[in-house]
Amino acid sequence: MRKRNVESEKQTILREPESSYEKALKQKYRAGFIKGIICAVILCCAVVVLISWWTMNRKVEVTVRGNGDTVQTARYPQVLDNSAIEKINYLAAFIQANYYEEVDGDDLVNAMYKGMFESLDEYSDYYTQEEYQDLLEQEVTGSFSGIGATLQQDRKTKQVTVVSVQEGSPAEKAGLQSGDVVVEADGYQASDMELSEFVQHVHGEEGTSVHLVVQREGVSGQMEFDITRSKVETQTVTSDMLNDKIGYLKISEFTNNTPKQFEAALEELENQDMQGLVVDLRNNPGGMLTAVTEILDDILPEGMIVYTEDRAGNRQEYRSTDEKVLSVPITVLVNENSASASEIFAGAIKDRDYGTLIGTTTFGKGIVQGIQEFNDKTAVKLTTSRYYTPNGTCIQGKGIEPDIKLEYKFQGGENDKYSYSLDNQIQKAVEVLEQEID
């Protein structure tokens, strides 16, 4: 029996011509395979395009304030795409890897947040939890542990200046004055940090002390102060009778408790048979819009106080009623450091022709900031609108011209202490009021 040549058969079988069915099947398979590859490529491209489109066009839901107290949400395009996020993470890692000192990751993140707001204007800001809590203590509770001085920082030069010193405060007792430039606090340079961070070194536990180095105009060299911190009540209103007819009321800033303090001080002056009132807003940096409008509602008859408009044209009006009206003539003292809410006060008095402004042109801050708190107890302050005086004037960058221009000049000698009688602007205000009374 002959052996089968298996290998030869294999070859023969492999070499057999394909049937038409097999050819069609293979062609169909090849065509399907190629189509599959093409479809897969197209699908991958589509996915990439869709992901890119989604990344570029995905939106973030944010809180938007409308007219009045209405709050709504809106969706805005997400600014940071994947490449931007990757770059931020790379830069943070690069800093941590190469900076000559150890860097705290949280500090980098907070600096990034703050940087976003620094790109807008000098008033918008981001607050960490600690900074926001400190802000709340001063504006809501009206008290804090510190020295009793209001500080202001130039955004470009980082110079920190004392805007006002609270009467009876540790700062006043130590000899700190309005206009002093604070160079450092406990060795921390003011020019090396944001004001919110620098203030943390000025504030502290009650009973502890802070060492300040300041520069004062007209004094050669630097001055040093050791000031013991105490619980400081934010007393923003002080009052006195300048003579038997003229009352004097100074507002250092507008906080939540200012309207009640104003009302109490005004009532005390009226009980002393006041016939004319001097309101001193010099060196008042401003404050809360609601505070100044509440005070003006106690002074002006029914009508417009101020109105705001955002970029969408949403308008919010603040009007006075006839519930309370100041029945005596009024003069208002202003200067180049009278800003924001102080200018709302001055603008309303001037436009409504309800008093006389005396002093120098005001600061020129005609924009309004709002504060938004987040779930993690951080917050932002953002410029949201412009404000307009009753006549429709926006004073941003221009200020308000007083009715009587008069530069401040101390009338006393070199060794004389300040008193109302030696303040030429106060004396001019008294003169104007006495003419109206007579």
Coordinates of C-alpha atoms in Angstrom, one line a residue:
M1 CA 0.0 0.0 0.0
R2 CA 1.5 3.3 -1.0
K3 CA 2.1 6.0 1.6
R4 CA 0.3 9.2 1.3
N5 CA 2.4 12.2 0.6
V6 CA 0.8 14.5 3.2
E7 CA 3.1 17.4 2.6
S8 CA 2.4 17.2 -1.2
E9 CA -1.3 17.1 -0.5
K10 CA -1.0 20.1 1.8
Q11 CA 0.7 22.0 -0.9
T12 CA -1.8 21.0 -3.4
I13 CA -4.6 22.0 -1.2
L14 CA -3.1 25.3 -0.4
R15 CA -2.5 25.9 -4.1
E16 CA -6.0 25.1 -5.2
P17 CA -7.6 27.9 -7.0
E18 CA -10.1 29.9 -4.9
S19 CA -13.7 29.5 -5.7
S20 CA -15.8 32.5 -6.7
Y21 CA -17.6 32.3 -3.4
E22 CA -14.3 32.4 -1.4
K23 CA -13.1 35.3 -3.5
A24 CA -16.2 37.3 -2.8
L25 CA -16.1 36.4 0.9
K26 CA -12.5 37.6 1.1
Q27 CA -13.1 40.7 -0.8
K28 CA -16.1 41.4 1.4
Y29 CA -14.0 40.8 4.5
R30 CA -11.2 43.1 3.3
A31 CA -13.7 45.8 2.4
G32 CA -15.4 45.5 5.7
F33 CA -12.1 45.6 7.6
I34 CA -11.0 48.7 5.7
K35 CA -14.3 50.3 6.3
G36 CA -14.0 49.4 10.0
I37 CA -10.6 51.0 10.2
I38 CA -11.9 54.1 8.5
C39 CA -14.9 54.3 10.8
A40 CA -12.7 53.8 13.8
V41 CA -10.4 56.6 12.7
I42 CA -13.4 58.9 12.0
L43 CA -14.9 58.0 15.4
C44 CA -11.6 58.7 17.2
C45 CA -11.3 62.1 15.4
A46 CA -14.9 62.9 16.3
V47 CA -14.3 62.0 19.9
V48 CA -11.2 64.2 20.0
V49 CA -13.1 67.1 18.4
L50 CA -16.0 66.7 20.7
I51 CA -13.7 66.5 23.8
S52 CA -11.9 69.7 22.6
W53 CA -15.2 71.4 21.9
W54 CA -16.6 70.4 25.3
T55 CA -13.4 71.5 27.0
M56 CA -13.5 74.8 25.3
N57 CA -17.2 75.4 25.6
R58 CA -18.1 73.8 28.9
K59 CA -19.6 76.3 31.2
V60 CA -19.5 77.1 34.9
E61 CA -22.6 78.0 36.9
V62 CA -22.1 81.2 38.9
T63 CA -24.2 83.5 41.0
V64 CA -25.4 86.7 39.3
R65 CA -27.1 89.5 41.2
G66 CA -29.8 91.3 39.3
N67 CA -32.0 94.3 40.2
G68 CA -32.6 94.9 43.8
D69 CA -31.8 92.0 46.0
T70 CA -32.6 89.3 43.4
V71 CA -30.1 86.6 43.0
Q72 CA -30.0 84.2 40.0
T73 CA -27.5 81.8 38.4
A74 CA -26.0 81.9 34.9
R75 CA -23.7 79.7 32.9
Y76 CA -20.4 81.2 31.6
P77 CA -17.7 79.5 29.4
Q78 CA -14.9 77.9 31.4
V79 CA -11.8 79.9 30.9
L80 CA -9.2 77.3 31.8
D81 CA -8.8 74.5 29.3
N82 CA -6.8 71.4 30.0
S83 CA -3.5 73.0 28.7
A84 CA -3.9 75.9 31.0
I85 CA -4.6 73.7 34.0
E86 CA -1.6 71.5 33.1
K87 CA 0.6 74.6 32.8
I88 CA -0.6 76.0 36.2
N89 CA 0.2 72.6 37.8
Y90 CA 3.6 72.5 36.1
L91 CA 4.5 76.1 37.2
A92 CA 3.5 75.3 40.8
A93 CA 5.7 72.1 40.7
F94 CA 8.5 74.0 39.1
I95 CA 8.4 76.6 41.8
Q96 CA 8.3 74.0 44.6
A97 CA 11.2 72.1 42.9
N98 CA 13.5 75.1 42.2
Y99 CA 12.7 78.0 44.5
Y100 CA 15.5 78.7 47.0
E101 CA 13.2 78.3 50.0
E102 CA 10.4 75.9 50.9
V103 CA 7.1 77.0 49.4
D104 CA 3.7 76.2 50.9
G105 CA 1.3 74.8 48.3
D106 CA -1.7 76.6 49.9
D107 CA 0.1 79.9 49.6
L108 CA 0.7 79.3 45.9
V109 CA -2.9 78.6 45.3
N110 CA -4.1 81.6 47.3
A111 CA -1.7 83.8 45.4
M112 CA -3.1 82.5 42.2
Y113 CA -6.7 83.3 43.3
K114 CA -5.6 86.8 44.4
G115 CA -3.7 87.3 41.1
M116 CA -7.0 86.9 39.2
F117 CA -8.5 89.8 41.0
E118 CA -5.4 92.0 40.9
S119 CA -5.7 91.9 37.1
L120 CA -9.1 93.7 37.4
D121 CA -8.8 96.8 39.5
E122 CA -7.3 97.9 42.9
Y123 CA -10.5 97.3 44.8
S124 CA -11.4 93.8 43.8
D125 CA -9.8 91.1 46.0
Y126 CA -9.9 87.5 47.2
Y127 CA -10.1 86.7 50.9
T128 CA -8.8 83.6 52.6
Q129 CA -10.9 82.2 55.4
E130 CA -8.8 84.1 58.0
E131 CA -8.9 87.3 56.1
Y132 CA -12.7 87.1 55.5
Q133 CA -13.3 86.3 59.2
D134 CA -11.3 89.4 60.1
L135 CA -13.4 91.5 57.7
L136 CA -16.6 90.1 59.2
E137 CA -15.5 90.9 62.7
Q138 CA -14.9 94.6 61.8
E139 CA -17.9 95.2 59.6
V140 CA -20.6 93.0 61.3
T141 CA -19.7 92.8 65.0
G142 CA -18.1 96.2 65.0
S143 CA -15.1 95.1 67.1
F144 CA -11.7 93.6 66.8
S145 CA -8.4 93.2 68.6
G146 CA -6.0 95.7 67.2
I147 CA -4.6 99.2 67.5
G148 CA -7.6 101.3 66.2
A149 CA -6.1 102.7 62.9
T150 CA -7.4 102.4 59.4
L151 CA -4.8 101.5 56.8
Q152 CA -4.8 101.9 53.1
Q153 CA -2.4 100.5 50.5
D154 CA -1.4 101.9 47.1
R155 CA -1.8 98.9 44.7
K156 CA 1.2 99.9 42.6
T157 CA 3.8 101.0 45.1
K158 CA 2.5 98.8 48.0
Q159 CA 2.9 101.8 50.3
V160 CA 0.7 101.5 53.4
T161 CA -0.7 104.7 54.8
V162 CA -2.7 105.5 58.0
V163 CA -6.0 106.9 56.7
S164 CA -7.5 107.6 60.1
V165 CA -6.9 107.0 63.8
Q166 CA -9.8 106.1 66.1
E167 CA -10.3 108.4 69.0
G168 CA -9.2 106.9 72.3
S169 CA -7.6 103.9 70.6
P170 CA -4.1 102.4 71.3
A171 CA -2.8 104.0 68.1
E172 CA -3.9 107.5 69.1
K173 CA -2.5 107.1 72.6
A174 CA 0.8 105.9 71.2
G175 CA 1.0 109.0 68.9
L176 CA 0.2 107.5 65.5
Q177 CA -1.3 110.1 63.1
S178 CA -3.3 110.1 59.9
G179 CA -1.0 110.3 57.0
D180 CA 1.8 108.3 58.6
V181 CA 3.4 105.8 56.2
V182 CA 3.7 102.4 57.9
V183 CA 7.0 100.8 56.8
E184 CA 6.9 97.6 58.9
A185 CA 5.1 95.7 61.7
D186 CA 7.1 93.4 63.9
G187 CA 9.7 93.2 61.2
Y188 CA 7.3 92.4 58.3
Q189 CA 7.8 94.9 55.5
A190 CA 4.5 96.4 54.3
S191 CA 5.8 96.6 50.7
D192 CA 6.4 92.9 50.6
M193 CA 2.8 91.8 50.8
E194 CA -0.8 92.7 50.2
L195 CA -2.6 94.9 52.7
S196 CA -4.9 92.1 53.9
E197 CA -1.8 90.0 54.9
F198 CA 0.0 93.0 56.4
V199 CA -3.0 93.8 58.6
Q200 CA -2.8 90.3 60.1
H201 CA 0.6 91.3 61.6
V202 CA -0.9 94.5 63.0
H203 CA -3.9 92.8 64.5
G204 CA -3.4 90.2 67.2
E205 CA -4.4 88.9 70.6
E206 CA -5.6 91.5 73.1
G207 CA -2.8 92.5 75.5
T208 CA 0.0 91.7 73.1
S209 CA 2.1 94.5 71.5
V210 CA 3.1 95.3 67.9
H211 CA 6.2 97.2 66.9
L212 CA 5.6 99.7 64.1
V213 CA 8.1 101.6 62.0
V214 CA 6.6 104.6 60.3
Q215 CA 7.7 107.6 58.2
R216 CA 6.0 111.0 58.8
E217 CA 6.0 113.9 56.5
G218 CA 8.2 116.7 57.8
V219 CA 10.1 114.4 60.2
S220 CA 13.6 113.2 59.2
G221 CA 14.3 109.6 59.7
Q222 CA 11.9 106.9 60.8
M223 CA 9.7 106.8 63.9
E224 CA 9.1 103.7 66.0
F225 CA 6.1 102.8 68.1
D226 CA 5.3 99.9 70.4
I227 CA 1.5 99.7 70.6
T228 CA -0.4 97.4 72.9
R229 CA -3.3 95.8 71.2
S230 CA -6.8 95.9 72.8
K231 CA -10.4 95.2 72.0
V232 CA -11.3 98.0 69.7
E233 CA -14.9 99.0 69.3
T234 CA -15.4 100.4 65.8
Q235 CA -16.6 103.8 66.9
T236 CA -17.1 105.5 63.6
V237 CA -19.0 108.6 64.7
T238 CA -17.9 111.3 67.2
S239 CA -19.8 114.5 68.0
D240 CA -19.4 117.7 69.9
M241 CA -20.9 121.2 70.1
L242 CA -18.6 123.8 68.5
N243 CA -20.4 126.6 70.2
D244 CA -23.9 127.2 71.6
K245 CA -25.5 126.9 68.1
I246 CA -23.4 124.7 65.9
G247 CA -23.1 120.9 66.2
Y248 CA -20.2 118.9 64.9
L249 CA -20.3 115.3 63.8
K250 CA -17.4 113.4 62.4
I251 CA -17.8 110.1 60.5
S252 CA -14.5 108.1 60.1
E253 CA -16.0 105.4 57.9
F254 CA -19.3 103.8 57.0
T255 CA -19.8 100.3 58.6
N256 CA -22.8 98.4 59.7
N257 CA -23.0 100.1 63.1
T258 CA -22.4 103.6 61.8
P259 CA -26.2 104.5 61.2
K260 CA -27.1 103.7 64.8
Q261 CA -24.1 105.7 66.1
F262 CA -25.0 108.6 63.8
E263 CA -28.6 108.6 65.0
A264 CA -27.6 108.6 68.7
A265 CA -25.0 111.4 68.1
L266 CA -27.5 113.5 66.2
E267 CA -30.2 113.1 68.9
E268 CA -27.6 114.2 71.5
L269 CA -26.8 117.3 69.5
E270 CA -30.5 118.1 69.0
N271 CA -31.0 117.8 72.7
Q272 CA -28.4 120.6 73.1
D273 CA -30.5 123.0 70.9
M274 CA -28.3 122.6 67.8
Q275 CA -29.3 125.1 65.1
G276 CA -26.7 124.1 62.4
L277 CA -24.6 121.0 61.7
V278 CA -21.1 120.4 60.4
V279 CA -20.5 116.9 59.1
D280 CA -16.8 116.1 58.8
L281 CA -16.0 113.5 56.1
R282 CA -12.3 114.4 55.7
N283 CA -10.1 111.3 55.4
N284 CA -13.1 109.0 55.4
P285 CA -12.3 106.2 53.0
G286 CA -15.9 105.1 52.5
G287 CA -17.4 101.8 53.5
M288 CA -20.8 100.2 53.0
L289 CA -23.4 101.6 50.5
T290 CA -26.3 100.6 52.7
A291 CA -24.8 102.4 55.7
V292 CA -24.5 105.8 53.9
T293 CA -27.9 105.6 52.3
E294 CA -29.5 104.8 55.6
I295 CA -27.9 107.9 57.2
L296 CA -28.9 110.1 54.2
D297 CA -32.5 108.8 54.6
D298 CA -32.5 110.5 58.0
I299 CA -31.3 113.8 56.5
L300 CA -32.9 114.3 53.1
P301 CA -36.5 114.7 52.2
E302 CA -38.1 112.3 49.7
G303 CA -36.1 111.8 46.6
M304 CA -33.0 110.2 44.9
I305 CA -29.9 109.5 47.0
V306 CA -27.9 107.5 44.6
Y307 CA -28.3 104.8 41.9
T308 CA -26.1 102.1 40.6
E309 CA -25.8 100.5 37.1
D310 CA -24.0 97.3 36.2
R311 CA -22.6 96.4 32.7
A312 CA -25.9 95.0 31.6
G313 CA -27.7 98.2 32.4
N314 CA -29.5 96.9 35.5
R315 CA -30.2 99.9 37.7
Q316 CA -30.8 100.0 41.4
E317 CA -32.1 103.1 43.1
Y318 CA -31.6 104.2 46.7
R319 CA -34.2 106.8 47.7
S320 CA -34.9 108.8 50.8
T321 CA -38.4 109.0 52.4
D322 CA -40.1 111.8 54.4
E323 CA -40.0 109.7 57.6
K324 CA -37.1 111.7 59.0
V325 CA -35.6 115.0 57.7
L326 CA -32.8 117.1 59.1
S327 CA -34.4 120.5 59.9
V328 CA -31.2 122.5 60.4
P329 CA -28.7 123.8 57.8
I330 CA -25.8 121.6 57.1
T331 CA -22.2 122.0 55.9
V332 CA -20.0 119.0 54.8
L333 CA -16.2 119.0 55.0
V334 CA -14.4 116.9 52.4
N335 CA -10.9 116.4 51.1
E336 CA -8.8 114.3 48.7
N337 CA -9.1 111.3 51.0
S338 CA -12.9 111.4 51.2
A339 CA -13.8 108.5 49.0
S340 CA -16.6 106.1 47.9
A341 CA -19.5 106.2 50.4
S342 CA -18.2 109.6 51.6
E343 CA -18.6 110.8 48.0
I344 CA -22.1 109.4 47.9
F345 CA -23.0 111.4 50.9
A346 CA -21.3 114.6 49.5
G347 CA -22.8 114.1 46.1
A348 CA -26.4 113.7 47.4
I349 CA -26.1 116.8 49.6
K350 CA -24.7 118.8 46.7
D351 CA -27.1 117.6 43.9
R352 CA -30.1 117.9 46.2
D353 CA -29.0 121.4 47.1
Y354 CA -29.4 120.5 50.8
G355 CA -26.1 121.9 52.2
T356 CA -22.7 123.4 51.4
L357 CA -19.5 121.4 50.6
I358 CA -16.3 122.9 51.9
G359 CA -12.7 121.7 51.4
T360 CA -10.9 120.2 48.5
T361 CA -11.9 117.9 45.6
T362 CA -12.8 114.4 46.7
F363 CA -11.0 111.2 45.8
G364 CA -13.0 110.1 42.8
K365 CA -14.2 106.5 43.5
G366 CA -17.4 106.1 41.6
I367 CA -17.6 102.3 41.6
V368 CA -19.2 99.8 43.9
Q369 CA -18.0 96.5 45.2
G370 CA -20.0 93.5 46.3
I371 CA -18.8 90.6 48.6
Q372 CA -19.6 87.0 47.7
E373 CA -19.0 84.3 50.3
F374 CA -18.3 80.7 49.2
N375 CA -19.0 77.3 50.8
D376 CA -15.4 77.0 52.1
K377 CA -15.8 80.3 54.0
T378 CA -13.5 82.2 51.6
A379 CA -14.9 85.2 49.8
V380 CA -14.3 87.7 47.0
K381 CA -14.8 91.4 46.8
L382 CA -15.6 92.3 43.2
T383 CA -16.4 95.6 41.5
T384 CA -19.9 95.1 40.1
S385 CA -21.2 98.5 39.1
R386 CA -20.8 102.2 38.8
Y387 CA -22.8 104.6 41.0
Y388 CA -24.4 107.9 40.0
T389 CA -25.3 111.0 42.0
P390 CA -28.9 112.2 41.9
N391 CA -28.1 114.4 38.9
G392 CA -26.8 111.4 37.0
T393 CA -23.0 112.1 37.4
C394 CA -20.5 109.3 37.7
I395 CA -17.5 110.7 39.7
Q396 CA -15.1 107.8 38.9
G397 CA -11.6 109.3 38.5
K398 CA -13.0 112.9 38.8
G399 CA -14.2 113.4 42.3
I400 CA -16.6 116.0 43.6
E401 CA -15.8 119.7 43.6
P402 CA -16.7 121.5 46.8
D403 CA -18.9 124.6 46.8
I404 CA -16.2 126.4 48.7
K405 CA -12.6 125.4 47.9
L406 CA -10.4 125.7 50.9
E407 CA -7.1 124.0 51.6
Y408 CA -6.6 122.8 55.2
K409 CA -4.3 125.0 57.2
F410 CA -3.6 124.6 60.9
Q411 CA -4.0 128.0 62.5
G412 CA -1.9 127.3 65.6
G413 CA 1.7 127.5 66.4
E414 CA 4.3 124.8 66.2
N415 CA 3.7 123.7 69.8
D416 CA -0.1 124.1 69.8
K417 CA -2.2 121.0 69.9
Y418 CA -5.1 120.5 67.5
S419 CA -8.4 122.0 68.4
Y420 CA -11.5 122.9 66.4
S421 CA -10.8 126.6 66.8
L422 CA -7.5 126.2 65.0
D423 CA -8.9 124.3 62.1
N424 CA -9.6 126.8 59.3
Q425 CA -12.0 124.5 57.4
I426 CA -14.1 123.9 60.5
Q427 CA -14.2 127.6 61.2
K428 CA -15.3 128.3 57.6
A429 CA -18.1 125.8 58.0
V430 CA -19.2 127.5 61.3
E431 CA -19.1 130.9 59.5
V432 CA -21.3 129.7 56.7
L433 CA -23.8 128.1 59.1
E434 CA -24.0 131.2 61.3
Q435 CA -24.8 133.3 58.2
E436 CA -27.7 131.0 57.3
I437 CA -29.0 130.9 60.9
D438 CA -29.0 134.7 61.2

